[in-house]
Short mmCIF file of C-alpha atoms in Angstrom, two decimals:
data_model
loop_
_atom_site.label_atom_id
_atom_site.label_comp_id
_atom_site.label_asym_id
_atom_site.label_seq_id
_atom_site.Cartn_x
_atom_site.Cartn_y
_atom_site.Cartn_z
CA LEU S 126 -93.36 9.29 10.81
CA ASN S 127 -93.04 5.52 10.23
CA LEU S 128 -89.75 6.09 8.46
CA TYR S 129 -88.52 8.19 11.41
CA ILE S 130 -89.45 5.46 13.94
CA PHE S 131 -87.85 2.80 11.71
CA ASN S 132 -84.58 4.82 11.60
CA ILE S 133 -84.58 5.26 15.41
CA LYS S 134 -85.10 1.52 15.92
CA LYS S 135 -82.31 0.74 13.46
CA MET S 136 -80.01 3.23 15.21
CA ILE S 137 -80.76 1.75 18.65
CA LYS S 138 -80.13 -1.75 17.27
CA ASN S 139 -76.74 -0.63 15.88
CA ILE S 140 -75.78 1.03 19.16
CA LEU S 141 -76.66 -2.15 21.08
CA LEU S 142 -74.61 -4.26 18.66
CA ILE S 143 -71.61 -1.94 19.02
CA PHE S 144 -71.98 -2.01 22.82
CA ALA S 145 -72.21 -5.83 22.85
CA PHE S 146 -69.14 -6.10 20.58
CA HIS S 147 -67.18 -3.69 22.81
CA LEU S 148 -68.21 -5.62 25.93
CA CYS S 149 -67.10 -8.96 24.40
CA THR S 150 -63.73 -7.64 23.23
CA HIS S 151 -63.10 -6.00 26.59
CA CYS S 152 -63.82 -9.25 28.47
CA ILE S 153 -61.58 -11.29 26.13
CA SER S 154 -58.66 -8.91 26.66
CA GLN S 155 -58.87 -9.50 30.42
CA LYS S 156 -58.64 -13.29 30.04
CA THR S 157 -55.32 -14.53 31.45
CA GLU S 158 -53.54 -17.83 31.48
CA LYS S 159 -52.95 -19.67 34.73
CA PRO S 160 -49.65 -18.88 36.43
CA MET S 161 -46.97 -21.54 36.15
CA GLN S 162 -47.56 -24.46 38.47
CA GLN S 163 -45.72 -24.16 41.76
CA THR S 164 -44.41 -27.26 43.50
CA SER S 165 -43.69 -27.60 47.19
CA SER S 166 -41.33 -30.58 47.12
CA SER S 167 -37.63 -30.09 47.65
CA PHE S 168 -34.44 -32.12 47.62
CA GLU S 169 -33.67 -33.43 51.09
CA ASN S 170 -29.96 -32.57 51.06
CA SER S 171 -27.23 -31.21 48.83
CA ASP S 172 -25.86 -34.72 48.11
CA GLN S 173 -28.90 -35.32 45.90
CA LEU S 174 -27.83 -32.34 43.80
CA ALA S 175 -24.39 -33.73 42.89
CA GLY S 176 -23.92 -34.15 39.12
CA ASN S 177 -24.40 -32.21 35.90
CA TRP S 178 -27.69 -30.31 35.57
CA TYR S 179 -28.43 -29.12 32.01
CA GLN S 180 -30.67 -26.15 31.34
CA THR S 181 -33.61 -27.47 29.32
CA LYS S 182 -36.11 -24.61 29.28
CA LYS S 183 -36.50 -20.96 30.21
CA THR S 184 -39.98 -19.56 30.77
CA THR S 185 -41.22 -16.03 31.53
CA PHE S 186 -44.51 -14.96 33.05
CA ILE S 187 -45.39 -11.32 32.22
CA SER S 188 -48.84 -9.77 32.71
CA GLY S 189 -50.59 -13.13 32.75
CA ILE S 190 -48.85 -14.45 29.63
CA VAL S 191 -46.50 -17.45 29.77
CA THR S 192 -43.70 -17.51 27.17
CA ASN S 193 -41.17 -20.27 26.50
CA LEU S 194 -37.93 -18.59 25.46
CA LYS S 195 -35.84 -20.08 22.65
CA MET S 196 -32.46 -21.28 23.90
CA GLN S 197 -29.86 -20.61 21.22
CA CYS S 198 -27.11 -22.82 22.72
CA SER S 199 -29.29 -25.66 23.96
CA GLY S 200 -27.41 -28.49 25.68
CA LYS S 201 -24.28 -26.43 26.36
CA SER S 202 -25.38 -24.56 29.50
CA PHE S 203 -25.27 -26.59 32.70
CA TRP S 204 -24.43 -26.55 36.40
CA GLU S 205 -21.77 -28.96 37.64
CA ILE S 206 -22.22 -29.73 41.34
CA THR S 207 -19.51 -31.84 42.96
CA ASN S 208 -18.87 -33.14 46.46
CA ALA S 209 -15.30 -33.57 47.73
CA ASP S 210 -14.45 -34.05 51.42
CA SER S 211 -18.03 -33.11 52.43
CA LYS S 212 -17.64 -29.74 50.66
CA HIS S 213 -19.85 -28.99 47.69
CA THR S 214 -18.77 -26.84 44.77
CA LEU S 215 -20.73 -25.40 41.87
CA ILE S 216 -19.28 -24.59 38.46
CA LYS S 217 -21.67 -22.80 36.12
CA HIS S 218 -21.07 -23.56 32.44
CA PHE S 219 -22.93 -21.30 30.03
CA ALA S 220 -22.75 -20.67 26.30
CA THR S 221 -23.26 -17.32 24.61
CA GLY S 222 -23.04 -15.74 21.19
CA ALA S 223 -23.62 -17.03 17.68
CA ASP S 224 -20.82 -19.58 18.05
CA CYS S 225 -22.02 -20.69 21.53
CA GLU S 226 -18.71 -19.88 23.22
CA ILE S 227 -18.54 -21.63 26.60
CA HIS S 228 -17.78 -19.68 29.80
CA ARG S 229 -17.26 -21.05 33.32
CA ILE S 230 -17.86 -19.50 36.70
CA LYS S 231 -16.49 -21.37 39.71
CA THR S 232 -18.25 -20.73 43.00
CA SER S 233 -17.45 -21.62 46.60
CA GLY S 234 -19.27 -22.16 49.89
CA LEU S 235 -22.19 -24.04 48.35
CA THR S 236 -25.00 -24.84 50.80
CA PHE S 237 -28.55 -26.07 50.35
CA LYS S 238 -31.18 -25.43 53.00
CA ASN S 239 -34.98 -24.98 53.00
CA GLY S 240 -35.20 -24.96 49.20
CA TYR S 241 -32.48 -22.33 48.74
CA LEU S 242 -29.12 -22.92 47.09
CA SER S 243 -26.59 -20.41 48.47
CA TYR S 244 -23.04 -19.86 47.25
CA LEU S 245 -20.31 -17.27 46.76
CA GLU S 246 -19.63 -16.06 43.24
CA GLY S 247 -16.45 -14.06 43.66
CA ASP S 248 -17.21 -11.84 46.64
CA ILE S 249 -20.99 -11.83 46.08
CA ARG S 250 -23.27 -14.15 48.09
CA LYS S 251 -26.06 -15.50 45.88
CA SER S 252 -29.17 -17.38 46.92
CA GLU S 253 -31.38 -19.19 44.41
CA SER S 254 -34.89 -20.51 45.10
CA LEU S 255 -34.73 -24.12 43.92
CA GLU S 256 -37.86 -26.23 43.47
CA LYS S 257 -37.79 -29.95 42.76
CA VAL S 258 -39.87 -30.92 39.74
CA SER S 259 -38.82 -34.59 39.81
CA ASP S 260 -35.86 -36.64 41.09
CA LYS S 261 -33.95 -35.63 37.97
CA SER S 262 -35.15 -32.06 37.41
CA PHE S 263 -35.56 -28.76 39.23
CA LYS S 264 -36.37 -25.16 38.46
CA ILE S 265 -34.94 -21.91 39.70
CA THR S 266 -37.36 -19.01 40.02
CA GLU S 267 -36.26 -15.38 39.70
CA GLN S 268 -38.28 -12.19 40.08
CA SER S 269 -37.33 -9.24 37.89
CA PHE S 270 -38.80 -5.94 36.74
CA GLY S 271 -38.84 -4.30 33.31
CA ASN S 272 -40.87 -1.48 31.76
CA GLY S 273 -42.80 -1.11 35.01
CA GLU S 274 -43.94 -4.75 34.94
CA SER S 275 -43.13 -7.63 37.24
CA ILE S 276 -41.45 -10.51 35.39
CA LEU S 277 -41.25 -14.05 36.76
CA ILE S 278 -38.45 -16.10 35.16
CA GLU S 279 -38.17 -19.87 35.57
CA ASN S 280 -35.08 -21.80 34.50
CA PHE S 281 -35.55 -25.56 34.25
CA TYR S 282 -32.64 -27.99 34.71
CA GLU S 283 -32.43 -31.73 34.16
CA LYS S 284 -29.81 -34.16 35.46
CA LYS S 285 -27.98 -36.14 32.77
#
């Protein structure tokens, strides 16, 4: 009888240990990182945006996990914003492929209002949410979806 009681106690102890281990692993899997910091400041007008803005970082936020994406052609992708006769233009320079071949997209009708940069790319009107990080940097936030998950993409640019 003592052996039977000893085995029951040992079995209960093992069940409690398994339950505690399961509870701990379940709680750890629900731990998430903080979302990327949002800023509320903005550039006051489009004249402050004139110049070359180089893409320095691309970050994704998927299911609570922040990932910094590796940029293969670092330093070759940039936005060129110019001002001539009170009209602003945007030329997007981006590099792709193993040899970092450079492509250009010229836009028209560039406006900046309430934190949104709007322009025509061909016959398509685009609007980008632009947030000022500092006087010489900003980020553009995009929302996307893939595999049933919401994906937040942030592209960081720095003036050089």
